[in-house]
Structures are given as structure tokens and as C-alpha cells.
Short mmCIF file of C-alpha atoms (C1' of nucleotides) in Angstrom, two decimals:
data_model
loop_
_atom_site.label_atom_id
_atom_site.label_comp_id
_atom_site.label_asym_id
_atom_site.label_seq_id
_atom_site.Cartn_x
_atom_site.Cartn_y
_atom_site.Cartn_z
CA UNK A 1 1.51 96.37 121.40
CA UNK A 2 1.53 99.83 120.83
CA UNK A 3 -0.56 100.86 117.98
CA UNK A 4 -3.35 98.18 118.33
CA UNK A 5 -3.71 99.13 122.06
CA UNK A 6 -4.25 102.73 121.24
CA UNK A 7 -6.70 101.91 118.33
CA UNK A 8 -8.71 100.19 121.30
CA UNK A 9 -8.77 102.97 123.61
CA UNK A 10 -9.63 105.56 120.87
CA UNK A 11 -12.57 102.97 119.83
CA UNK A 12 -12.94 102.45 123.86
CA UNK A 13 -13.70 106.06 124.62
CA UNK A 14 -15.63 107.06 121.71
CA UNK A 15 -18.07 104.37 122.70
CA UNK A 16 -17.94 106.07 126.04
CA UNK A 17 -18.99 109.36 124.52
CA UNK A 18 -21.57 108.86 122.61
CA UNK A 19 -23.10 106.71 125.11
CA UNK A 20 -23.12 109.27 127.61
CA UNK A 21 -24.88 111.36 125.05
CA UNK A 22 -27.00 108.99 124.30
CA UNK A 23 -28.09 108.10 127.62
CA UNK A 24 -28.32 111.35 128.51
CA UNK A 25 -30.83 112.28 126.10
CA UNK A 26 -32.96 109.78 126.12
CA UNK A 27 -32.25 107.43 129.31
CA UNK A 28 -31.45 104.20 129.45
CA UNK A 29 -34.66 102.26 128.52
CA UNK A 30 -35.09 104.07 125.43
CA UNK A 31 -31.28 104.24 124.61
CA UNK A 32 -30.73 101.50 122.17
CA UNK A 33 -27.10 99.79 121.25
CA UNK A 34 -28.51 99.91 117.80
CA UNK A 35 -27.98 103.41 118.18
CA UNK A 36 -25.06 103.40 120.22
CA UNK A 37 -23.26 101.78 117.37
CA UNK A 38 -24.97 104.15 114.27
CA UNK A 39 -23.75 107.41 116.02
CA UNK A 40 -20.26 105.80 116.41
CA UNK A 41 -20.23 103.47 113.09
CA UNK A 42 -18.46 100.88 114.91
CA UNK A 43 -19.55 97.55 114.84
CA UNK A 44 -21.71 95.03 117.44
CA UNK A 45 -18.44 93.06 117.91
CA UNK A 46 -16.28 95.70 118.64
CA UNK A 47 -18.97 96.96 121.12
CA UNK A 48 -19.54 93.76 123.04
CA UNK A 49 -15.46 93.10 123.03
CA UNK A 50 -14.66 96.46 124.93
CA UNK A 51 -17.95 96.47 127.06
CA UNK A 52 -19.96 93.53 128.13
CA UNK A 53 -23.19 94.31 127.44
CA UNK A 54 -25.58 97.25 127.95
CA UNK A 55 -25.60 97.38 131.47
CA UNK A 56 -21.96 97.21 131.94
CA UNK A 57 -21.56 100.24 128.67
CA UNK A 58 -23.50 102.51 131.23
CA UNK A 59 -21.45 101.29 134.59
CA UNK A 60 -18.67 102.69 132.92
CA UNK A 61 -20.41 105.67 131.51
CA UNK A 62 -21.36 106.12 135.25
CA UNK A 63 -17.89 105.65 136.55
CA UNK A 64 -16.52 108.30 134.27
CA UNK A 65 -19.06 111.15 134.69
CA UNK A 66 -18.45 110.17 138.63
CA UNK A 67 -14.89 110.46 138.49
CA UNK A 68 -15.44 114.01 136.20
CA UNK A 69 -17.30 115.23 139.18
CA UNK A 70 -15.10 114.38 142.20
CA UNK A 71 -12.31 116.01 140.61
CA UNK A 72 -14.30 119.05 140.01
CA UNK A 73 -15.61 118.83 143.41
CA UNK A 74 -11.73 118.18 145.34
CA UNK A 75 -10.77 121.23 143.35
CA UNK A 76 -13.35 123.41 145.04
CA UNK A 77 -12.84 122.44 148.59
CA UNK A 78 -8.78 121.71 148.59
CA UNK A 79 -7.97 124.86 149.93
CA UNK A 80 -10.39 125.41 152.49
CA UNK A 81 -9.69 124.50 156.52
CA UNK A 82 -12.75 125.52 158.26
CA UNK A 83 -14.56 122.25 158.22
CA UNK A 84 -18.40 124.23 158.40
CA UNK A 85 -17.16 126.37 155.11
CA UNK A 86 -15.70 123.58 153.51
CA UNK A 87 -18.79 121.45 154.11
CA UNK A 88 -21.01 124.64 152.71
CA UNK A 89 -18.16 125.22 149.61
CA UNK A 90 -18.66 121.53 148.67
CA UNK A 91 -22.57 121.30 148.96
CA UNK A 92 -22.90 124.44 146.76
CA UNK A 93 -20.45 123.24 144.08
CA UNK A 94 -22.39 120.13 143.86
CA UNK A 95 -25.62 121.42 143.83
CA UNK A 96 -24.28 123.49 140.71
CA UNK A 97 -22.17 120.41 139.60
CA UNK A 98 -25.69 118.15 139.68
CA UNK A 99 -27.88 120.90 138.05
CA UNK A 100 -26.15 119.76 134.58
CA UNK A 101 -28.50 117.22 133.05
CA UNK A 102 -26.01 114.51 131.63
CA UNK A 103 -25.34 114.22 135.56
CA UNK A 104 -28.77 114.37 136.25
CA UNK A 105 -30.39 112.09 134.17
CA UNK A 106 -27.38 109.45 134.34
CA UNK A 107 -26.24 109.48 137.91
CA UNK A 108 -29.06 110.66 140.01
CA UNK A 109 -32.28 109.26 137.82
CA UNK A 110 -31.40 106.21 136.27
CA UNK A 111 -28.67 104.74 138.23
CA UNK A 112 -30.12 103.87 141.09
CA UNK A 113 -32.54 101.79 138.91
CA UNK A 114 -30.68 100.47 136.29
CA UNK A 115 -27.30 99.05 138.25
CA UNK A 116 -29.54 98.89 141.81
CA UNK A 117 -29.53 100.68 144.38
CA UNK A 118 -27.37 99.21 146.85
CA UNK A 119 -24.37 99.21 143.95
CA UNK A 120 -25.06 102.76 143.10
CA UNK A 121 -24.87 103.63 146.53
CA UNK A 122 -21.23 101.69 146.78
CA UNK A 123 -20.35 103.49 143.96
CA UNK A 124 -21.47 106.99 145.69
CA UNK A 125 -19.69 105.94 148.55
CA UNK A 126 -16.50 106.34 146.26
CA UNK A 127 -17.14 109.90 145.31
CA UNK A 128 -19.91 112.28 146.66
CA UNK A 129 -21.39 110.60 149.26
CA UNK A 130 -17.85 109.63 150.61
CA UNK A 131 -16.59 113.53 150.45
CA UNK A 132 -20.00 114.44 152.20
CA UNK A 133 -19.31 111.65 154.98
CA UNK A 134 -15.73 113.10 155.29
CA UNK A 135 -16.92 116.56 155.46
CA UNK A 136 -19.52 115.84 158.23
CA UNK A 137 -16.50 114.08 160.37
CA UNK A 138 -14.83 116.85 160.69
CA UNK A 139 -17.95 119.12 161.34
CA UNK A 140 -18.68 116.71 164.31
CA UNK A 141 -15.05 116.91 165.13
CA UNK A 142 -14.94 120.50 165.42
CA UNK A 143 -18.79 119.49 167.61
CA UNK A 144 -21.21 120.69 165.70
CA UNK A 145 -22.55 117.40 165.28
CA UNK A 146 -22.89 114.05 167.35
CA UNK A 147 -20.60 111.79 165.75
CA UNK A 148 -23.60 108.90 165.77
CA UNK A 149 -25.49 111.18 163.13
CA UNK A 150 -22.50 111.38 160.75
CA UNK A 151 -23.76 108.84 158.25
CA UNK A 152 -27.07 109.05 158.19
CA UNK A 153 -26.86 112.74 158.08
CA UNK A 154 -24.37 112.32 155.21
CA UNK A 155 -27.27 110.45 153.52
CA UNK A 156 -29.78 112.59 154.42
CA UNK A 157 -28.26 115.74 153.16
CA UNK A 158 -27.06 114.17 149.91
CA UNK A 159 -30.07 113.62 149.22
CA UNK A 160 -31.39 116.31 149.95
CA UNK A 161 -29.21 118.48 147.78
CA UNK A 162 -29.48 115.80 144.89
CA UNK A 163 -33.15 116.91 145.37
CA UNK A 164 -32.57 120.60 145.17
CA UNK A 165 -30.44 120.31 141.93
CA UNK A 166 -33.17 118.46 139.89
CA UNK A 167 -36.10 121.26 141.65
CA UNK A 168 -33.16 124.01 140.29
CA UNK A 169 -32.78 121.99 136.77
CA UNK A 170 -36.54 121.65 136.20
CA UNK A 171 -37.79 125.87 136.75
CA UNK A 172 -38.71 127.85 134.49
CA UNK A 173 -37.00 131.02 135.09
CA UNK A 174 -33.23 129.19 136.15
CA UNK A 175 -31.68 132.34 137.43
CA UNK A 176 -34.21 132.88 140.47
CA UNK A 177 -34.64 129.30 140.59
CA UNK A 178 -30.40 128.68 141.55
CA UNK A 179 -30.76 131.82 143.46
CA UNK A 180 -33.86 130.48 145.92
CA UNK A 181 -32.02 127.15 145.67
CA UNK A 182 -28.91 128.08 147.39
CA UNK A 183 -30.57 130.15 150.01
CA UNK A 184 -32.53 127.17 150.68
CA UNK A 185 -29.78 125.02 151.01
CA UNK A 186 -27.70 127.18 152.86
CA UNK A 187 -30.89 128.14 155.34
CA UNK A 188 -30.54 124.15 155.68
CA UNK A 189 -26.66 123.79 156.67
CA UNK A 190 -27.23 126.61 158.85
CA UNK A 191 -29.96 124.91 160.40
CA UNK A 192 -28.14 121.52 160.75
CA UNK A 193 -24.49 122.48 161.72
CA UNK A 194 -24.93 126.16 162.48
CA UNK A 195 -23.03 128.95 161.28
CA UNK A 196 -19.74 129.57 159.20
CA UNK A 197 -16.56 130.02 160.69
CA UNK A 198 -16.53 130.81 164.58
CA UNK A 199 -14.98 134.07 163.47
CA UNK A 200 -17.95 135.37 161.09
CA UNK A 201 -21.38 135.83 161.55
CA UNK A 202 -21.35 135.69 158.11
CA UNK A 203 -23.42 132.82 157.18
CA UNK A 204 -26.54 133.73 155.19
CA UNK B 1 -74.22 96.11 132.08
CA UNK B 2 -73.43 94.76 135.54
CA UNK B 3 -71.77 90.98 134.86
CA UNK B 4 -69.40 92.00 132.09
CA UNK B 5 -68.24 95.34 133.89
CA UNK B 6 -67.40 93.13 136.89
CA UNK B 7 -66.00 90.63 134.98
CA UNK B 8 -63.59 92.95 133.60
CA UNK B 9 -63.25 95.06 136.73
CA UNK B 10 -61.40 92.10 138.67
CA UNK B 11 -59.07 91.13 135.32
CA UNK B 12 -57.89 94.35 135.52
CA UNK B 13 -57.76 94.58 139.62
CA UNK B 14 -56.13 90.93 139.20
CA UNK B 15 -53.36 92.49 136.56
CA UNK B 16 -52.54 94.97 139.06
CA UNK B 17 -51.77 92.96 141.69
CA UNK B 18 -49.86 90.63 140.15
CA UNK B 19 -48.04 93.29 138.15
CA UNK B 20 -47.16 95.25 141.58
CA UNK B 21 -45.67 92.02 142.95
CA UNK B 22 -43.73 91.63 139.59
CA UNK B 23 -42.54 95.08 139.39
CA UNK B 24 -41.31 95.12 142.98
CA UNK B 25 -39.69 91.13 142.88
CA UNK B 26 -37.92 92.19 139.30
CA UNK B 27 -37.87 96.01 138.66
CA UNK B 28 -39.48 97.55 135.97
CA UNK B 29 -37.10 96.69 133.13
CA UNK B 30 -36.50 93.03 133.92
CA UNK B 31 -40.48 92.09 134.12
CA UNK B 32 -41.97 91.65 131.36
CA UNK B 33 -44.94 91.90 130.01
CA UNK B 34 -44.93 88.25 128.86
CA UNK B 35 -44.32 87.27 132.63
CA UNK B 36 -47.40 89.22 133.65
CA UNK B 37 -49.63 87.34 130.86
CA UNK B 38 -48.64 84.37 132.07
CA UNK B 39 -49.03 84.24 136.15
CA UNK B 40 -52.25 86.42 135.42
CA UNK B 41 -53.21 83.53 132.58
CA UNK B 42 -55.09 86.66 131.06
CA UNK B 43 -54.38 86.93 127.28
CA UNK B 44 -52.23 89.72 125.14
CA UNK B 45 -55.16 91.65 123.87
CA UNK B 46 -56.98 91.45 127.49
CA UNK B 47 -53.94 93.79 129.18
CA UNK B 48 -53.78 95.85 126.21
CA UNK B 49 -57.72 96.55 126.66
CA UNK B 50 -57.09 97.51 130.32
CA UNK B 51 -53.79 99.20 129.29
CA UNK B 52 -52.15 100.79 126.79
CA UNK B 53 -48.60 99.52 127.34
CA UNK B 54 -46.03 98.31 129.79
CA UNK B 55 -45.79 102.27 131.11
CA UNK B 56 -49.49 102.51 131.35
CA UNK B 57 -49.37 99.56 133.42
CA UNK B 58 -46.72 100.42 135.47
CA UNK B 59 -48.28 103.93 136.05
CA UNK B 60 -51.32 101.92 137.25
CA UNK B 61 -49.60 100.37 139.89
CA UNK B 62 -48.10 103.50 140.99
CA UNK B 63 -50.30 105.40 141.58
CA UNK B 64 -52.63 102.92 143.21
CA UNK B 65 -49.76 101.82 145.06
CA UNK B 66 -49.71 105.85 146.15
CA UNK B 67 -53.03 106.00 147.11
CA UNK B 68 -52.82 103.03 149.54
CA UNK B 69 -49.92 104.73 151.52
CA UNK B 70 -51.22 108.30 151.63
CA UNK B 71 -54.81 106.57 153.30
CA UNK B 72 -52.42 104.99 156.04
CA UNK B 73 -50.59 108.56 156.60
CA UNK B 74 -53.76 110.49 157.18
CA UNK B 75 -54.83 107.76 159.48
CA UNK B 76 -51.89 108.60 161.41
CA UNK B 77 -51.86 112.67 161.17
CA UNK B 78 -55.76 113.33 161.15
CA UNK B 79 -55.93 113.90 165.04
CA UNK B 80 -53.59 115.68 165.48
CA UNK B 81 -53.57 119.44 166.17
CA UNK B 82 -49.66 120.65 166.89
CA UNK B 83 -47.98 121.74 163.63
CA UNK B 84 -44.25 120.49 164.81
CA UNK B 85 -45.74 117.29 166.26
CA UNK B 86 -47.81 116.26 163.10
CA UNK B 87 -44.65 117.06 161.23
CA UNK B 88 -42.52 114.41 163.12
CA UNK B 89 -45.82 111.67 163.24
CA UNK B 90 -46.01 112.33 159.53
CA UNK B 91 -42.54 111.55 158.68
CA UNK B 92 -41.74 108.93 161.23
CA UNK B 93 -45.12 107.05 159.84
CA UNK B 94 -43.52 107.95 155.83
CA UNK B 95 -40.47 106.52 156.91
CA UNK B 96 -41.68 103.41 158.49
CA UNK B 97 -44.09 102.67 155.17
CA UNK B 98 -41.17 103.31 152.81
CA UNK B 99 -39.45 100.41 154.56
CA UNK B 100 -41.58 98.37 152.17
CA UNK B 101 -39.63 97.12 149.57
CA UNK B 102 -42.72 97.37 147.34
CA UNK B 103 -43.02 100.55 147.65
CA UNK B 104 -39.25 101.22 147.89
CA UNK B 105 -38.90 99.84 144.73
CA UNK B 106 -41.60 100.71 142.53
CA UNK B 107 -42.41 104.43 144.18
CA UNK B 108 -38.76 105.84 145.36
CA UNK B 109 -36.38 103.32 142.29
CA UNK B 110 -38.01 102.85 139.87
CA UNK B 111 -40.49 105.61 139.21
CA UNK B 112 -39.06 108.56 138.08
CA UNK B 113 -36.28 106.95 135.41
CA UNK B 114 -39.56 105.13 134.17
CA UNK B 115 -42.16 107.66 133.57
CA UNK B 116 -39.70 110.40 133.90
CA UNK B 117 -38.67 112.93 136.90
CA UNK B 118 -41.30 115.87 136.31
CA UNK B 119 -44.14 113.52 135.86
CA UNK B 120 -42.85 111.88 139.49
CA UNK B 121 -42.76 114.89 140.98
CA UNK B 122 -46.33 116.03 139.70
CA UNK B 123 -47.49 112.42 141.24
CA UNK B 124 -45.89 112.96 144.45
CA UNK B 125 -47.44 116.27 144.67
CA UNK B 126 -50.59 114.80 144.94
CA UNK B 127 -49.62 112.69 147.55
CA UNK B 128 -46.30 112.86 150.19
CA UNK B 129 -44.65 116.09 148.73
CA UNK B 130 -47.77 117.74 149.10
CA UNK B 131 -48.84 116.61 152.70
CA UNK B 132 -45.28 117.64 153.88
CA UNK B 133 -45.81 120.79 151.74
CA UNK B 134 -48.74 121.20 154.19
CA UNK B 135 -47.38 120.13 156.99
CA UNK B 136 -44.53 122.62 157.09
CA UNK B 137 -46.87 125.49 155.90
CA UNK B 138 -48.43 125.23 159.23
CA UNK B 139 -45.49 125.14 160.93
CA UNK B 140 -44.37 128.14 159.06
CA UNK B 141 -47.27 129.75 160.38
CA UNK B 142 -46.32 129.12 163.64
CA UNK B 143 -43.33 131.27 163.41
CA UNK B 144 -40.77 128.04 163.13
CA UNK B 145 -39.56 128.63 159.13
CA UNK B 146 -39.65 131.81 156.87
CA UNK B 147 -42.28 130.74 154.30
CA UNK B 148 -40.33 131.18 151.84
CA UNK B 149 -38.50 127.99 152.41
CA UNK B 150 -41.71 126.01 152.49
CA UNK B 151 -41.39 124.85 149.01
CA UNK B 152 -37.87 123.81 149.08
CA UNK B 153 -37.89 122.62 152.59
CA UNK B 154 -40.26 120.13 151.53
CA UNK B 155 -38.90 118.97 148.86
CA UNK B 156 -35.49 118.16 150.74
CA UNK B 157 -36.93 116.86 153.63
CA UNK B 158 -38.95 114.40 151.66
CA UNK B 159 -35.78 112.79 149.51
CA UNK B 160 -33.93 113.07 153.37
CA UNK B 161 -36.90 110.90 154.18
CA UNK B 162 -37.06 108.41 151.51
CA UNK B 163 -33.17 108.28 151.41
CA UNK B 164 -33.24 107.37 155.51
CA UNK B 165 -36.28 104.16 154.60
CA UNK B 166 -34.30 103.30 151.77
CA UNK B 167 -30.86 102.76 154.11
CA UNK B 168 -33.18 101.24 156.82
CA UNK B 169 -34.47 98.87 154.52
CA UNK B 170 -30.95 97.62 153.07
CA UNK B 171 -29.19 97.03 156.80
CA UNK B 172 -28.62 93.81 158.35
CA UNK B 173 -29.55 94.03 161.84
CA UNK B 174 -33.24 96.22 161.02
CA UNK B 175 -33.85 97.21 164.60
CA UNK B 176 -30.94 98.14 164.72
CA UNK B 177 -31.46 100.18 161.67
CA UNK B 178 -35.27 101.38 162.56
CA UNK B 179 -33.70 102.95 165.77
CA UNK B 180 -30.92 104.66 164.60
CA UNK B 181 -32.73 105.92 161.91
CA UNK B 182 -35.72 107.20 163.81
CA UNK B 183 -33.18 109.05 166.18
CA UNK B 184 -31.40 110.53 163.47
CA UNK B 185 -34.73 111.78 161.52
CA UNK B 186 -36.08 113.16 164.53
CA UNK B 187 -32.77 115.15 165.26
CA UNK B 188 -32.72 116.10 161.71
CA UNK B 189 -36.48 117.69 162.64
CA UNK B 190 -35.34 119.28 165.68
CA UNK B 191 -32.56 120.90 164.20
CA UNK B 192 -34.68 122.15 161.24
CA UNK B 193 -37.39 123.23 162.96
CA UNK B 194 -36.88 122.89 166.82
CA UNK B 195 -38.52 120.87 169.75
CA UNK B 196 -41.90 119.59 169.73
CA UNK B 197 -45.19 121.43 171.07
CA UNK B 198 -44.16 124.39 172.62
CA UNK B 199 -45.20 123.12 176.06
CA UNK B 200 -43.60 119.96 176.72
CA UNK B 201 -39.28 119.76 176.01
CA UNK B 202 -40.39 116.20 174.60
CA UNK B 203 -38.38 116.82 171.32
CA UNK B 204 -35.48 113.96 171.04
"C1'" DT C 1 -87.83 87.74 120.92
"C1'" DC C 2 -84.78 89.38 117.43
"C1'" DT C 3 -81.28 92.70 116.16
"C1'" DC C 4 -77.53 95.65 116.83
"C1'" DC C 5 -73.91 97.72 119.34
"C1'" DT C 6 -70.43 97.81 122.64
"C1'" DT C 7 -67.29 95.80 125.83
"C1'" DA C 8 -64.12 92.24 127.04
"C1'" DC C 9 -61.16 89.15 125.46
"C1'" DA C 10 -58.24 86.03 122.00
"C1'" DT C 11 -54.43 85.10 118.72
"C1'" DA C 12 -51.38 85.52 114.95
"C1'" DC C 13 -47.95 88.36 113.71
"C1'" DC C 14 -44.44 92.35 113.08
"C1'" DG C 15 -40.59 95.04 113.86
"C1'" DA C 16 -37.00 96.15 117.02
"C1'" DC C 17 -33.71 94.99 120.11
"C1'" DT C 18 -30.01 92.46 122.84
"C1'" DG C 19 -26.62 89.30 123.01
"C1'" DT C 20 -23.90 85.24 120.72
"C1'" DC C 21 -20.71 82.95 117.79
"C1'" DG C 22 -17.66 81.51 114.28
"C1'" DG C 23 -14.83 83.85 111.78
"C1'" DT C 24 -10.89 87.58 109.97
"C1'" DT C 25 -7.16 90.99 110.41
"C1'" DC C 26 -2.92 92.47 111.75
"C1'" DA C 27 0.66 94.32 115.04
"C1'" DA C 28 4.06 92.58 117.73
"C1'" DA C 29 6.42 88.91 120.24
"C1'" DA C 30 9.22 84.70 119.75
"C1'" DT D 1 9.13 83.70 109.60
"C1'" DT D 2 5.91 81.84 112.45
"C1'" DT D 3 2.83 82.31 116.11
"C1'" DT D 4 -0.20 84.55 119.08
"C1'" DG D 5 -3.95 87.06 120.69
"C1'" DA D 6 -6.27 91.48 120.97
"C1'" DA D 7 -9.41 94.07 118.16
"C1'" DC D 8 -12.97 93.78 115.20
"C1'" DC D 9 -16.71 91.93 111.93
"C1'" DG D 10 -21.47 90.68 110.72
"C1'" DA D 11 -24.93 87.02 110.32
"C1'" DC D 12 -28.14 85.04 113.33
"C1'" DA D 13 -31.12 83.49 117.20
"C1'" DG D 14 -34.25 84.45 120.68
"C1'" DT D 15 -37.11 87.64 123.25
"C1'" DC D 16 -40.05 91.30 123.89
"C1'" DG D 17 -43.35 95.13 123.32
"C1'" DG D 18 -46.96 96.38 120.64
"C1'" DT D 19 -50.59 95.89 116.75
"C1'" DA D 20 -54.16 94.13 113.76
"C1'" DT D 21 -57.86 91.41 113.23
"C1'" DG D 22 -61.22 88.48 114.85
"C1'" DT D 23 -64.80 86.50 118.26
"C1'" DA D 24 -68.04 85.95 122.07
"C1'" DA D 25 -71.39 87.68 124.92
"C1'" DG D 26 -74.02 91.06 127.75
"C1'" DG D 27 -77.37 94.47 127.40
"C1'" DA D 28 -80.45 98.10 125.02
"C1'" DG D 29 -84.01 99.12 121.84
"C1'" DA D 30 -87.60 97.58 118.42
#
DNA sequence: TCTCCTTACATACCGACTGTCGGTTCAAAA
DNA sequence: TTTTGAACCGACAGTCGGTATGTAAGGAGA
């Protein structure tokens, strides 16, 4: 089982390609398997062996691009100690992580309505929303924050950046637009766990 | 002309009710149009008089659905004259009225993957963004946020807001929920733009 | 009152799409 | 060599959104 198995991974991950592609592009609604299987010239059996249906081709879609991101994001923040600049290094990267629109239009737009809410936010507890939770621990460990308001405020600012990335995605002029965009967010972390590093005053 | 425009007035008032309830039970995707025909027991070419298509219809709903909640929020705001304190009445009200799981559905779900995110956020402009635009433009003016983070401000605070109703909704024990929630938004307020009128230490 | 136009509604039908099902192929295990 | 089962194939059924064409009836003008 060596050469079969690989044929069906190859076959696997194209599928997962395109789709992202695909679904990127055009969303979900008005992403068709029809097309799915054009763009990859593999056939509606194949398809429906490796993936269940449509719903469960963009789960997995989802997954991936989720897993893509965490890694990005872990190797941003690995190095840091100071839980405030760690918590700023990470909300940054993602804002700049989430302003690509494959994320956007996959993870933030559709997946909440396509898989439902309360999964997609089981998933997110996985990745992003489970590094911001993290994060925020240690920020109320070091007392910056109540340790009561670490989850919703984990919520909260996810959110909030999620928000900032599609505002940043959607100007006009993109350069002033990311630069506006991460003073705002950073006026907001300053604002809801205070400044950098006891050392600095550096902050803003 | 008076008997025929009523006639037609309360098909299409009827379609809309019955859709909201649809969209909200189901989600956009999974109700279809067929399902609407037939609880409504109004025929094909009657909805496609009233509206052009399943997005029309849906588009209906939302923004009449929009509409109904921004009339309750001004009820709440309208006498009041302190910019911080309208600012928390506002958003404690927005969060309580996103509770629905109408309107958590259709407005905060299922709205902007359906009739796409810019086209959402010119809606919502209309309506919350642009009260909460408002409402921290005065409280910019009163010397409690640079204006330059109006825009953005708003924007984050609002997807905070609809992130906390959409957590409140989805918890078992909902006092529970309701109270946590309402502590954390209103520390979330405090930190972002400091205690309540500038008499009183009310705040928290 | 008769005619004509417009609005509201009705129905048959089309094309597109998703998902199913009985097969076939072929590498590798027995 | 035989057997097994994963990978793959493609015809087909059923559903759905949307369209095309037709009809009934209220109201305006002669």
C-alpha cells in the first residue's frame, strides 16, 4: 500500500487546493463541485470518496488554512517572554495574517455560516482564539487583567481585530489603511492591558 | 388603486414574516425558496413579483429586520445627555437585542457571507455602526478618545459587541451568561474610555 | 358603461447543482 | 495465484432557483 496511498493523497490535496481557490474567490454558495471537479479534472466519485460532501470539502479546507495560520502565528510569538509584548506581537501578526483574503473570505466570512457558529467557534478555540485566551492568562497573571475577564475578553478582542483586518482589507489606499489600523489596535491593547514591558514606556 | 395595492401589500408583508422565521429556524442556505411558497401558500410567480430572487428576499428581511432594532435603540438612548453614559446604555441595550437568535442569525451569521461583507458593512452603517460611530464622536469631543480613532474604535467595539450577544446567546445557564457578560462589556467600556459621567464614580 | 392598461398573481418548465449507486481497476497482502 | 479493498468512474435521480408565458381583476379615461 504504497503507491495507491500516495496517488490518494496527491488526488486528496489537489482537491484541497483548488477548493480553497475556489472558495476563496467566489464563496461558498456560489462555489460549485461542478467546478471543483473541472479545475481539477478529477471525477464526482473520486471527490465524494476522499471528502463527504460539500460541506465537509470546505471543513477541511478550513482546517488547513487554520492550521497554516497557527503555525505562522507560534512562529511570531515563540521567542517572546513579556506576556503584554507577546500578546501585542501576536495581535499584530494576525491582524496582518487575516488581512489576506483566502483567510478572509474562508475563515472569518463564511465559516461561521456555513459549518455554524458554535463549531466554528470550537474550531477557533483550537487555533486563534485559543492562543489569544492563552495570551490573556498570562497578561492577567502578570495583573493586568482580572482573571474573570479572560475569556470574554479573549472573545471580545478577537473579534475585534478580525474586524480591523477586513476594515484594513477593504480601503482603498492599503498602505495608510494598515498603518491607521495598527495604531488603532495598538491604542486598543494599550487601553485594555496597559503598556509594554514594565521596563519601556515604549508602547505607542 | 386602493384594494389591489393592499392586497398585495400584506402578500408581500406576509412573505416577510414567514421568510424571517425561515431564515432564522434554517439559515439562509438550507431554506428554500420552495419552503417559503409553501407555509406562505403564495405561488412562484407571486414572490418573484415582490422579489427578484432568494437574495432580494433575504435582503428584505434584513434590513427590515434592521430597522426594527435600531427603533428599540433610540428608544433607549434618546434621553439621554452624557456622552460616556449613552455609550454604555447603547451597547448594553445592542447587546441585550442581539441575544435574539433572529437577529443573531440572520443580521450578525448569515449576512455578510450572503450579500457579501462591504455591502454589510454599508447596511450597518446606516444603522448600529453608525449610532456607535456617533456615539463615540461625542465622547471624543469630550476629551475621552483622539478622534482619530473614532472610525476604527467603532468598528471594533461593535464586532466586541456582537461577538459578547453571540456567546451570551449560546451558554447554558443565560443569567449566568447575561451577567457575566454585561460586567465584562462594561469593563471593556471603562477601560476604553473610562468611568461614567464625570460626576458620579458609578462606572463598574 | 365599455375599453384599455397596469398590477398582482398562477403555472409549466428549464438548466444547474448536489449527492447516490452499481460498477471497474489495480496494487499489495495472503 | 487468488483475494481484498482502497481509489476511482460516470450515469442518474431528485431538488432547487429562476424564467417565460398566461390570466384575472382593479381602476382610469372615453
Amino acid at each position: 500500500m504504497n503507491k495507491k496511498a500516495e496517488r490518494g493523497r496527491a488526488t486528496r490535496e489537489h482537491l484541497l487546493e483548488v477548493a480553497t481557490g475556489l472558495f476563496a474567490e467566489h464563496g461558498y454558495e456560489d462555489t460549485s463541485i461542478e467546478a471543483v471537479l473541472q479545475e481539477t479534472a478529477v471525477s464526482r466519485g473520486a471527490l465524494y470518496h476522499h471528502f463527504g460532501g460539500k460541506e465537509v470539502l470546505f471543513t477541511a479546507v478550513l482546517e488547513s488554512l487554520e492550521r497554516d495560520v497557527t503555525e505562522q502565528l507560534i512562529g511570531v510569538v515563540e521567542r517572546l517572554t513579556d506576556p503584554v509584548e507577546t500578546l501585542r506581537a501576536g495581535c499584530l501578526a494576525w491582524v496582518r495574517l487575516a488581512a489576506d483574503p483566502v483567510v478572509q473570505r474562508i475563515l472569518l466570512i463564511d465559516a461561521p455560516s456555513v459549518i455554524g457558529w458554535e463549531r466554528w467557534r470550537a474550531l477557533e478555540e483550537k487555533y486563534a482564539l485559543g492562543m489569544t485566551k492563552e495570551a490573556l492568562r498570562l497578561v492577567a497573571d502578570a495583573g493586568r487583567l482580572p482573571a474573570e475577564f479572560v475569556d470574554a475578553f479573549a472573545h471580545m478582542l478577537l473579534a475585534a481585530l478580525n474586524e480591523m483586518a477586513l476594515m484594513i482589507a477593504r480601503s482603498e489606499d492599503s498602505d495608510a489603511a494598515i498603518r491607521e489600523g495598527v495604531a488603532a489596535v495598538e491604542e486598543l491593547l494599550h487601553r485594555l492591558v496597559g503598556p509594554g514591558p514594565a521596563s519601556g514606556a515604549g508602547g505607542r
